[in-house]
Each structure stands twice: as C-alpha cells, then as structure tokens.
PDB file of C-alpha atoms in Angstrom:
ATOM      1  CA  UNK L   1     326.550 -25.396  58.154  1.00  0.00           C
ATOM      2  CA  UNK L   2     326.644 -26.196  54.414  1.00  0.00           C
ATOM      3  CA  UNK L   3     324.170 -29.058  54.901  1.00  0.00           C
ATOM      4  CA  UNK L   4     321.776 -26.773  56.738  1.00  0.00           C
ATOM      5  CA  UNK L   5     321.939 -24.085  54.041  1.00  0.00           C
ATOM      6  CA  UNK L   6     321.282 -26.555  51.222  1.00  0.00           C
ATOM      7  CA  UNK L   7     318.289 -28.125  53.000  1.00  0.00           C
ATOM      8  CA  UNK L   8     316.845 -24.713  53.886  1.00  0.00           C
ATOM      9  CA  UNK L   9     317.212 -23.463  50.307  1.00  0.00           C
ATOM     10  CA  UNK L  10     315.495 -26.591  48.981  1.00  0.00           C
ATOM     11  CA  UNK L  11     312.547 -26.068  51.315  1.00  0.00           C
ATOM     12  CA  UNK L  12     312.180 -22.371  50.452  1.00  0.00           C
ATOM     13  CA  UNK L  13     312.273 -23.074  46.712  1.00  0.00           C
ATOM     14  CA  UNK L  14     309.632 -25.786  47.030  1.00  0.00           C
ATOM     15  CA  UNK L  15     307.346 -23.473  49.003  1.00  0.00           C
ATOM     16  CA  UNK L  16     307.728 -20.666  46.434  1.00  0.00           C
ATOM     17  CA  UNK L  17     307.122 -23.110  43.567  1.00  0.00           C
ATOM     18  CA  UNK L  18     303.834 -24.220  45.137  1.00  0.00           C
ATOM     19  CA  UNK L  19     302.791 -20.573  45.550  1.00  0.00           C
ATOM     20  CA  UNK L  20     303.597 -19.737  41.922  1.00  0.00           C
ATOM     21  CA  UNK L  21     301.676 -22.796  40.719  1.00  0.00           C
ATOM     22  CA  UNK L  22     298.643 -21.587  42.636  1.00  0.00           C
ATOM     23  CA  UNK L  23     299.062 -18.124  41.096  1.00  0.00           C
ATOM     24  CA  UNK L  24     299.094 -19.719  37.635  1.00  0.00           C
ATOM     25  CA  UNK L  25     295.893 -21.556  38.542  1.00  0.00           C
ATOM     26  CA  UNK L  26     294.226 -18.333  39.736  1.00  0.00           C
ATOM     27  CA  UNK L  27     295.295 -16.434  36.622  1.00  0.00           C
ATOM     28  CA  UNK L  28     293.918 -19.149  34.332  1.00  0.00           C
ATOM     29  CA  UNK L  29     290.509 -18.895  36.013  1.00  0.00           C
ATOM     30  CA  UNK L  30     290.583 -15.093  36.143  1.00  0.00           C
ATOM     31  CA  UNK L  31     291.511 -14.850  32.467  1.00  0.00           C
ATOM     32  CA  UNK L  32     288.608 -17.063  31.450  1.00  0.00           C
ATOM     33  CA  UNK L  33     286.207 -15.103  33.662  1.00  0.00           C
ATOM     34  CA  UNK L  34     287.286 -11.780  32.180  1.00  0.00           C
ATOM     35  CA  UNK L  35     286.428 -12.842  28.609  1.00  0.00           C
ATOM     36  CA  UNK L  36     283.409 -15.043  29.347  1.00  0.00           C
ATOM     37  CA  UNK L  37     280.843 -12.432  28.333  1.00  0.00           C
ATOM     38  CA  UNK L  38     277.308 -11.891  29.650  1.00  0.00           C
ATOM     39  CA  UNK L  39     275.974 -15.380  30.369  1.00  0.00           C
ATOM     40  CA  UNK L  40     278.349 -18.121  29.360  1.00  0.00           C
ATOM     41  CA  UNK L  41     280.000 -21.128  30.914  1.00  0.00           C
ATOM     42  CA  UNK L  42     283.546 -20.755  32.161  1.00  0.00           C
ATOM     43  CA  UNK L  43     284.792 -23.883  30.484  1.00  0.00           C
ATOM     44  CA  UNK L  44     282.880 -26.084  32.872  1.00  0.00           C
ATOM     45  CA  UNK L  45     283.884 -24.044  35.963  1.00  0.00           C
ATOM     46  CA  UNK L  46     280.536 -22.330  36.484  1.00  0.00           C
ATOM     47  CA  UNK L  47     278.862 -19.335  34.912  1.00  0.00           C
ATOM     48  CA  UNK L  48     279.565 -15.636  34.730  1.00  0.00           C
ATOM     49  CA  UNK L  49     277.211 -12.729  34.165  1.00  0.00           C
ATOM     50  CA  UNK L  50     278.770  -9.432  33.160  1.00  0.00           C
ATOM     51  CA  UNK L  51     275.705  -7.370  34.046  1.00  0.00           C
ATOM     52  CA  UNK L  52     272.785  -9.344  35.405  1.00  0.00           C
ATOM     53  CA  UNK L  53     270.696  -6.235  36.188  1.00  0.00           C
ATOM     54  CA  UNK L  54     270.875  -4.676  32.737  1.00  0.00           C
ATOM     55  CA  UNK L  55     271.676  -6.006  29.285  1.00  0.00           C
ATOM     56  CA  UNK L  56     272.401  -3.598  26.412  1.00  0.00           C
ATOM     57  CA  UNK L  57     271.477  -6.261  23.889  1.00  0.00           C
ATOM     58  CA  UNK L  58     267.960  -7.131  22.817  1.00  0.00           C
ATOM     59  CA  UNK L  59     266.184  -9.536  20.513  1.00  0.00           C
ATOM     60  CA  UNK L  60     268.210 -11.278  17.852  1.00  0.00           C
ATOM     61  CA  UNK L  61     271.350  -9.347  18.817  1.00  0.00           C
ATOM     62  CA  UNK L  62     271.150 -10.709  22.365  1.00  0.00           C
ATOM     63  CA  UNK L  63     270.716 -14.233  21.039  1.00  0.00           C
ATOM     64  CA  UNK L  64     273.689 -13.811  18.724  1.00  0.00           C
ATOM     65  CA  UNK L  65     275.868 -12.514  21.569  1.00  0.00           C
ATOM     66  CA  UNK L  66     274.954 -15.454  23.752  1.00  0.00           C
ATOM     67  CA  UNK L  67     275.767 -17.920  21.004  1.00  0.00           C
ATOM     68  CA  UNK L  68     279.093 -16.226  20.320  1.00  0.00           C
ATOM     69  CA  UNK L  69     279.910 -16.169  24.038  1.00  0.00           C
ATOM     70  CA  UNK L  70     279.196 -19.868  24.299  1.00  0.00           C
ATOM     71  CA  UNK L  71     281.269 -20.705  21.230  1.00  0.00           C
ATOM     72  CA  UNK L  72     284.146 -18.534  22.395  1.00  0.00           C
ATOM     73  CA  UNK L  73     284.300 -20.003  25.891  1.00  0.00           C
ATOM     74  CA  UNK L  74     284.057 -23.525  24.487  1.00  0.00           C
ATOM     75  CA  UNK L  75     286.967 -22.771  22.173  1.00  0.00           C
ATOM     76  CA  UNK L  76     289.009 -21.573  25.132  1.00  0.00           C
ATOM     77  CA  UNK L  77     287.977 -24.494  27.346  1.00  0.00           C
ATOM     78  CA  UNK L  78     291.122 -26.576  26.572  1.00  0.00           C
ATOM     79  CA  UNK L  79     293.220 -23.695  27.940  1.00  0.00           C
ATOM     80  CA  UNK L  80     291.227 -23.765  31.166  1.00  0.00           C
ATOM     81  CA  UNK L  81     291.267 -27.541  31.590  1.00  0.00           C
ATOM     82  CA  UNK L  82     294.913 -27.834  30.605  1.00  0.00           C
ATOM     83  CA  UNK L  83     296.070 -24.919  32.758  1.00  0.00           C
ATOM     84  CA  UNK L  84     294.145 -26.064  35.830  1.00  0.00           C
ATOM     85  CA  UNK L  85     295.250 -29.699  35.507  1.00  0.00           C
ATOM     86  CA  UNK L  86     298.886 -28.825  34.840  1.00  0.00           C
ATOM     87  CA  UNK L  87     299.278 -26.278  37.659  1.00  0.00           C
ATOM     88  CA  UNK L  88     297.486 -28.512  40.187  1.00  0.00           C
ATOM     89  CA  UNK L  89     299.603 -31.526  39.231  1.00  0.00           C
ATOM     90  CA  UNK L  90     302.837 -29.554  39.480  1.00  0.00           C
ATOM     91  CA  UNK L  91     301.825 -28.055  42.843  1.00  0.00           C
ATOM     92  CA  UNK L  92     300.816 -31.469  44.232  1.00  0.00           C
ATOM     93  CA  UNK L  93     304.043 -33.206  43.181  1.00  0.00           C
ATOM     94  CA  UNK L  94     306.096 -30.322  44.532  1.00  0.00           C
ATOM     95  CA  UNK L  95     304.259 -30.584  47.847  1.00  0.00           C
ATOM     96  CA  UNK L  96     304.983 -34.330  47.959  1.00  0.00           C
ATOM     97  CA  UNK L  97     308.712 -33.739  47.478  1.00  0.00           C
ATOM     98  CA  UNK L  98     308.605 -30.953  50.075  1.00  0.00           C
ATOM     99  CA  UNK L  99     307.025 -33.208  52.712  1.00  0.00           C
ATOM    100  CA  UNK L 100     309.027 -36.350  51.915  1.00  0.00           C
ATOM    101  CA  UNK L 101     312.311 -34.461  51.680  1.00  0.00           C
ATOM    102  CA  UNK L 102     311.870 -32.525  54.932  1.00  0.00           C
ATOM    103  CA  UNK L 103     314.398 -34.650  56.820  1.00  0.00           C
ATOM    104  CA  UNK L 104     317.789 -34.111  58.479  1.00  0.00           C
ATOM    105  CA  UNK L 105     320.771 -34.513  56.188  1.00  0.00           C
ATOM    106  CA  UNK L 106     321.727 -37.854  57.737  1.00  0.00           C
ATOM    107  CA  UNK L 107     318.289 -39.300  56.897  1.00  0.00           C
ATOM    108  CA  UNK L 108     318.107 -38.196  53.260  1.00  0.00           C
ATOM    109  CA  UNK L 109     318.566 -40.818  50.557  1.00  0.00           C
ATOM    110  CA  UNK L 110     320.261 -40.131  47.249  1.00  0.00           C
ATOM    111  CA  UNK L 111     317.523 -42.047  45.420  1.00  0.00           C
ATOM    112  CA  UNK L 112     314.901 -39.580  46.607  1.00  0.00           C
ATOM    113  CA  UNK L 113     317.106 -36.632  45.672  1.00  0.00           C
ATOM    114  CA  UNK L 114     317.747 -38.067  42.194  1.00  0.00           C
ATOM    115  CA  UNK L 115     313.993 -38.345  41.661  1.00  0.00           C
ATOM    116  CA  UNK L 116     313.536 -34.791  42.882  1.00  0.00           C
ATOM    117  CA  UNK L 117     316.239 -33.541  40.511  1.00  0.00           C
ATOM    118  CA  UNK L 118     314.610 -35.318  37.570  1.00  0.00           C
ATOM    119  CA  UNK L 119     311.214 -33.867  38.469  1.00  0.00           C
ATOM    120  CA  UNK L 120     312.590 -30.316  38.842  1.00  0.00           C
ATOM    121  CA  UNK L 121     314.394 -30.428  35.504  1.00  0.00           C
ATOM    122  CA  UNK L 122     311.375 -31.923  33.745  1.00  0.00           C
ATOM    123  CA  UNK L 123     309.012 -29.369  35.327  1.00  0.00           C
ATOM    124  CA  UNK L 124     311.289 -26.515  34.247  1.00  0.00           C
ATOM    125  CA  UNK L 125     311.312 -27.654  30.619  1.00  0.00           C
ATOM    126  CA  UNK L 126     307.639 -28.635  30.470  1.00  0.00           C
ATOM    127  CA  UNK L 127     306.555 -25.304  31.981  1.00  0.00           C
ATOM    128  CA  UNK L 128     308.262 -23.418  29.149  1.00  0.00           C
ATOM    129  CA  UNK L 129     306.586 -25.649  26.581  1.00  0.00           C
ATOM    130  CA  UNK L 130     303.218 -25.314  28.342  1.00  0.00           C
ATOM    131  CA  UNK L 131     303.453 -21.506  28.411  1.00  0.00           C
ATOM    132  CA  UNK L 132     304.288 -21.439  24.704  1.00  0.00           C
ATOM    133  CA  UNK L 133     301.392 -23.754  23.847  1.00  0.00           C
ATOM    134  CA  UNK L 134     298.978 -21.794  26.054  1.00  0.00           C
ATOM    135  CA  UNK L 135     299.772 -18.441  24.446  1.00  0.00           C
ATOM    136  CA  UNK L 136     299.798 -19.973  20.967  1.00  0.00           C
ATOM    137  CA  UNK L 137     296.379 -21.528  21.548  1.00  0.00           C
ATOM    138  CA  UNK L 138     294.970 -18.274  22.952  1.00  0.00           C
ATOM    139  CA  UNK L 139     296.297 -16.361  19.951  1.00  0.00           C
ATOM    140  CA  UNK L 140     294.716 -18.854  17.572  1.00  0.00           C
ATOM    141  CA  UNK L 141     291.332 -18.588  19.304  1.00  0.00           C
ATOM    142  CA  UNK L 142     291.549 -14.784  19.248  1.00  0.00           C
ATOM    143  CA  UNK L 143     292.205 -14.806  15.514  1.00  0.00           C
ATOM    144  CA  UNK L 144     289.019 -16.725  14.685  1.00  0.00           C
ATOM    145  CA  UNK L 145     285.965 -15.157  13.073  1.00  0.00           C
ATOM    146  CA  UNK L 146     283.911 -15.950  16.187  1.00  0.00           C
ATOM    147  CA  UNK L 147     286.140 -13.723  18.306  1.00  0.00           C
ATOM    148  CA  UNK L 148     286.115 -10.910  15.754  1.00  0.00           C
ATOM    149  CA  UNK L 149     282.306 -10.918  15.387  1.00  0.00           C
ATOM    150  CA  UNK L 150     281.972 -11.001  19.162  1.00  0.00           C
ATOM    151  CA  UNK L 151     284.390  -8.101  19.525  1.00  0.00           C
ATOM    152  CA  UNK L 152     282.414  -5.990  17.034  1.00  0.00           C
ATOM    153  CA  UNK L 153     279.094  -6.666  18.782  1.00  0.00           C
ATOM    154  CA  UNK L 154     280.452  -5.704  22.196  1.00  0.00           C
ATOM    155  CA  UNK L 155     282.255  -2.653  20.795  1.00  0.00           C
ATOM    156  CA  UNK L 156     278.935  -1.290  19.493  1.00  0.00           C
ATOM    157  CA  UNK L 157     277.697  -1.146  23.093  1.00  0.00           C
ATOM    158  CA  UNK L 158     280.889   0.289  24.520  1.00  0.00           C
ATOM    159  CA  UNK L 159     282.403  -2.914  25.915  1.00  0.00           C
ATOM    160  CA  UNK L 160     285.895  -2.547  24.467  1.00  0.00           C
ATOM    161  CA  UNK L 161     287.425  -5.023  26.921  1.00  0.00           C
ATOM    162  CA  UNK L 162     285.873  -7.903  24.967  1.00  0.00           C
ATOM    163  CA  UNK L 163     288.505  -7.677  22.272  1.00  0.00           C
ATOM    164  CA  UNK L 164     290.640 -10.211  20.476  1.00  0.00           C
ATOM    165  CA  UNK L 165     293.946  -9.116  21.982  1.00  0.00           C
ATOM    166  CA  UNK L 166     295.813 -11.180  24.544  1.00  0.00           C
ATOM    167  CA  UNK L 167     294.205 -10.356  27.889  1.00  0.00           C
ATOM    168  CA  UNK L 168     296.056  -9.366  31.041  1.00  0.00           C
ATOM    169  CA  UNK L 169     295.137 -12.663  32.683  1.00  0.00           C
ATOM    170  CA  UNK L 170     296.656 -14.626  29.815  1.00  0.00           C
ATOM    171  CA  UNK L 171     299.819 -12.524  29.998  1.00  0.00           C
ATOM    172  CA  UNK L 172     299.967 -13.160  33.753  1.00  0.00           C
ATOM    173  CA  UNK L 173     299.701 -16.912  33.118  1.00  0.00           C
ATOM    174  CA  UNK L 174     302.672 -16.678  30.772  1.00  0.00           C
ATOM    175  CA  UNK L 175     304.670 -14.534  33.201  1.00  0.00           C
ATOM    176  CA  UNK L 176     304.116 -16.758  36.228  1.00  0.00           C
ATOM    177  CA  UNK L 177     304.751 -19.810  34.055  1.00  0.00           C
ATOM    178  CA  UNK L 178     308.191 -18.488  33.099  1.00  0.00           C
ATOM    179  CA  UNK L 179     308.873 -17.648  36.764  1.00  0.00           C
ATOM    180  CA  UNK L 180     307.896 -21.201  37.734  1.00  0.00           C
ATOM    181  CA  UNK L 181     310.232 -22.604  35.076  1.00  0.00           C
ATOM    182  CA  UNK L 182     313.141 -20.555  36.463  1.00  0.00           C
ATOM    183  CA  UNK L 183     312.327 -21.645  40.019  1.00  0.00           C
ATOM    184  CA  UNK L 184     312.263 -25.320  39.059  1.00  0.00           C
ATOM    185  CA  UNK L 185     315.605 -24.977  37.287  1.00  0.00           C
ATOM    186  CA  UNK L 186     317.069 -23.313  40.386  1.00  0.00           C
ATOM    187  CA  UNK L 187     315.622 -26.161  42.439  1.00  0.00           C
ATOM    188  CA  UNK L 188     317.342 -28.628  40.086  1.00  0.00           C
ATOM    189  CA  UNK L 189     320.713 -26.944  40.694  1.00  0.00           C
ATOM    190  CA  UNK L 190     320.193 -26.907  44.470  1.00  0.00           C
ATOM    191  CA  UNK L 191     319.136 -30.566  44.330  1.00  0.00           C
ATOM    192  CA  UNK L 192     322.418 -31.466  42.606  1.00  0.00           C
ATOM    193  CA  UNK L 193     324.289 -29.680  45.395  1.00  0.00           C
ATOM    194  CA  UNK L 194     322.191 -31.565  47.948  1.00  0.00           C
ATOM    195  CA  UNK L 195     323.185 -34.892  46.382  1.00  0.00           C
ATOM    196  CA  UNK L 196     326.848 -33.955  46.567  1.00  0.00           C
ATOM    197  CA  UNK L 197     326.420 -32.847  50.177  1.00  0.00           C
ATOM    198  CA  UNK L 198     324.641 -36.055  51.187  1.00  0.00           C
ATOM    199  CA  UNK L 199     327.265 -38.223  49.501  1.00  0.00           C
ATOM    200  CA  UNK L 200     330.077 -36.287  51.190  1.00  0.00           C
ATOM    201  CA  UNK L 201     328.323 -36.694  54.518  1.00  0.00           C
ATOM    202  CA  UNK L 202     327.897 -40.434  53.933  1.00  0.00           C
ATOM    203  CA  UNK L 203     331.576 -40.821  52.994  1.00  0.00           C
ATOM    204  CA  UNK L 204     332.613 -38.908  56.105  1.00  0.00           C
ATOM    205  CA  UNK L 205     330.323 -41.025  58.283  1.00  0.00           C
ATOM    206  CA  UNK L 206     331.615 -44.258  56.727  1.00  0.00           C
ATOM    207  CA  UNK L 207     335.209 -43.121  57.203  1.00  0.00           C
ATOM    208  CA  UNK L 208     334.558 -42.212  60.825  1.00  0.00           C
ATOM    209  CA  UNK L 209     332.878 -45.577  61.438  1.00  0.00           C
ATOM    210  CA  UNK L 210     335.753 -47.430  59.805  1.00  0.00           C
ATOM    211  CA  UNK L 211     338.242 -45.490  61.920  1.00  0.00           C
ATOM    212  CA  UNK L 212     336.246 -46.295  65.043  1.00  0.00           C
ATOM    213  CA  UNK L 213     336.221 -50.006  64.178  1.00  0.00           C
ATOM    214  CA  UNK L 214     339.979 -49.858  63.589  1.00  0.00           C
ATOM    215  CA  UNK L 215     340.558 -48.265  66.987  1.00  0.00           C
ATOM    216  CA  UNK L 216     338.364 -50.862  68.673  1.00  0.00           C
ATOM    217  CA  UNK L 217     340.275 -53.645  66.882  1.00  0.00           C
ATOM    218  CA  UNK L 218     343.646 -52.191  67.937  1.00  0.00           C
ATOM    219  CA  UNK L 219     342.522 -51.979  71.560  1.00  0.00           C
ATOM    220  CA  UNK L 220     341.316 -55.588  71.382  1.00  0.00           C
ATOM    221  CA  UNK L 221     344.667 -56.763  70.005  1.00  0.00           C
ATOM    222  CA  UNK L 222     346.555 -54.831  72.674  1.00  0.00           C
ATOM    223  CA  UNK L 223     344.355 -56.276  75.400  1.00  0.00           C
ATOM    224  CA  UNK L 224     344.924 -59.774  74.008  1.00  0.00           C
ATOM    225  CA  UNK L 225     348.692 -59.256  74.029  1.00  0.00           C
ATOM    226  CA  UNK L 226     348.563 -57.912  77.569  1.00  0.00           C
ATOM    227  CA  UNK L 227     346.571 -60.918  78.745  1.00  0.00           C
ATOM    228  CA  UNK L 228     348.993 -63.241  76.956  1.00  0.00           C
ATOM    229  CA  UNK L 229     351.990 -61.565  78.590  1.00  0.00           C
ATOM    230  CA  UNK L 230     350.310 -61.729  81.994  1.00  0.00           C
ATOM    231  CA  UNK L 231     349.641 -65.427  81.479  1.00  0.00           C
ATOM    232  CA  UNK L 232     353.246 -66.042  80.525  1.00  0.00           C
ATOM    233  CA  UNK L 233     354.472 -64.151  83.592  1.00  0.00           C
ATOM    234  CA  UNK L 234     352.212 -66.167  85.854  1.00  0.00           C
ATOM    235  CA  UNK L 235     353.478 -69.390  84.276  1.00  0.00           C
ATOM    236  CA  UNK L 236     357.108 -68.355  84.767  1.00  0.00           C
ATOM    237  CA  UNK L 237     356.505 -67.456  88.391  1.00  0.00           C
ATOM    238  CA  UNK L 238     354.766 -70.756  88.952  1.00  0.00           C
ATOM    239  CA  UNK L 239     357.662 -72.659  87.355  1.00  0.00           C
ATOM    240  CA  UNK L 240     360.213 -70.795  89.507  1.00  0.00           C
ATOM    241  CA  UNK L 241     358.233 -71.566  92.617  1.00  0.00           C
ATOM    242  CA  UNK L 242     358.172 -75.240  91.695  1.00  0.00           C
ATOM    243  CA  UNK L 243     361.964 -75.296  91.252  1.00  0.00           C
ATOM    244  CA  UNK L 244     362.461 -73.661  94.607  1.00  0.00           C
TER     245      UNK L 244
END
C-alpha cells in the first residue's frame, strides 16, 4: 500500500509540474503581447496590432510610437526567449522522468530515482532564481527612458495600460514560477521517500530469496540423509541375507 501511494504521488506531482510549466510559458507570451503596442514584433514570436482598423497616432508621432514599440519589445526579448526556453526545457525533462519512472515498484531502479531527486531539487532552486531574474529584468526595462516616453505618448491618447508598471502577465509568471518551485521541492521529498521504499522492497525481496534458498538447501540435505539411511538399511539387509 505504501509503495502504491508513493508512486501515485510521484506521478500526480509530475503531471501538475508539467501543467504549471505550460502556464508559465503561456503567461510569458501573454505578457509580451499585452505590452507590444500597435505594430511591433513579439520578441521574434510574431507581430501584434493593438488596433489595426484605427490608429490614434499620425505623422511623426506615429513614427515615434512605432520606433519606441520596437525598441521596447527588443529590450524585453531576452525575457521572452529565456522564459520560453526555460519553461519548455523544464516541462520536457519532467515529462521524460514521468514516462521513464512510470513502472511498478519492483522494476524501479535507485539510480533513476537519484537522478530524478537531483533534477527536482535543482529545478526548485533554479526556478526561484529564474523568477527573481525575470522580475528584476522586467523592472529594469520598465525604468528606462524608452518605456517612460512610450508611456507618455500612449497616455495622451487614453491608452493607460501601456505603462511602466509590472504587468499582470509578468506577475502571473512570477506567481506560477514560485508554485512550480514549491512543486519541484515537494517532488524532491516524495522522491526521497520513493528511494527508501524501493530499497526496503529490495531488501525484503533479497531476504525472502535468501530464505527460500535456505529452505531448498535444508530439504536437499534432508533428502540426502534419507537416501543415505535407505542405502545403509539396504546394505544391512543384504548382509543379513548373505549370513543366513
């Protein structure tokens, strides 16, 4: 029963971790889309047009807005590339451990579980660092003169959402990142329990096998003694018959 609970908990945690990684990926893209502006590249992920049918900007002001949009999205591009690459890598490795580790308790190897524990602990720590770096980088970009000029231009036309505060998408990236870190740490703890369970199972199996070999050996010795006694009895009977 304990083995079954540990294996089930490991599988559930891995599935939830993959889901949270995908949510981080979605939030990274959504955050970049929400601040991209009128016609600017989403860090190499395509283009976004806030209002293709009508533009409140004209002439030199429109050109300035486009240049600022392009500069701003290019400055945020490392967040997009880093967030997408990191979340996809974490989700892929978690999926690998989920598939490879989906075995009965008697087929699991401690080497695989040790690797899984190391990955879970590393992912937990790196996710915290990645969230801190992501928010720090976003804050630095938002404090630049490019962001402030862009904010003023959009505010003149009533677009107050294009401000230099931390956006909801960025906050969601940080939130789901912290959740992922907690999940990976919980997975590390469960993995340690799984190692202990597998080792206990292996010791029990080895003990049972040793006991079985001992019983077989005892029966063999007893059979040998019985055959020896039967042989001696036959010899004695034969000797008596000869004397008679």
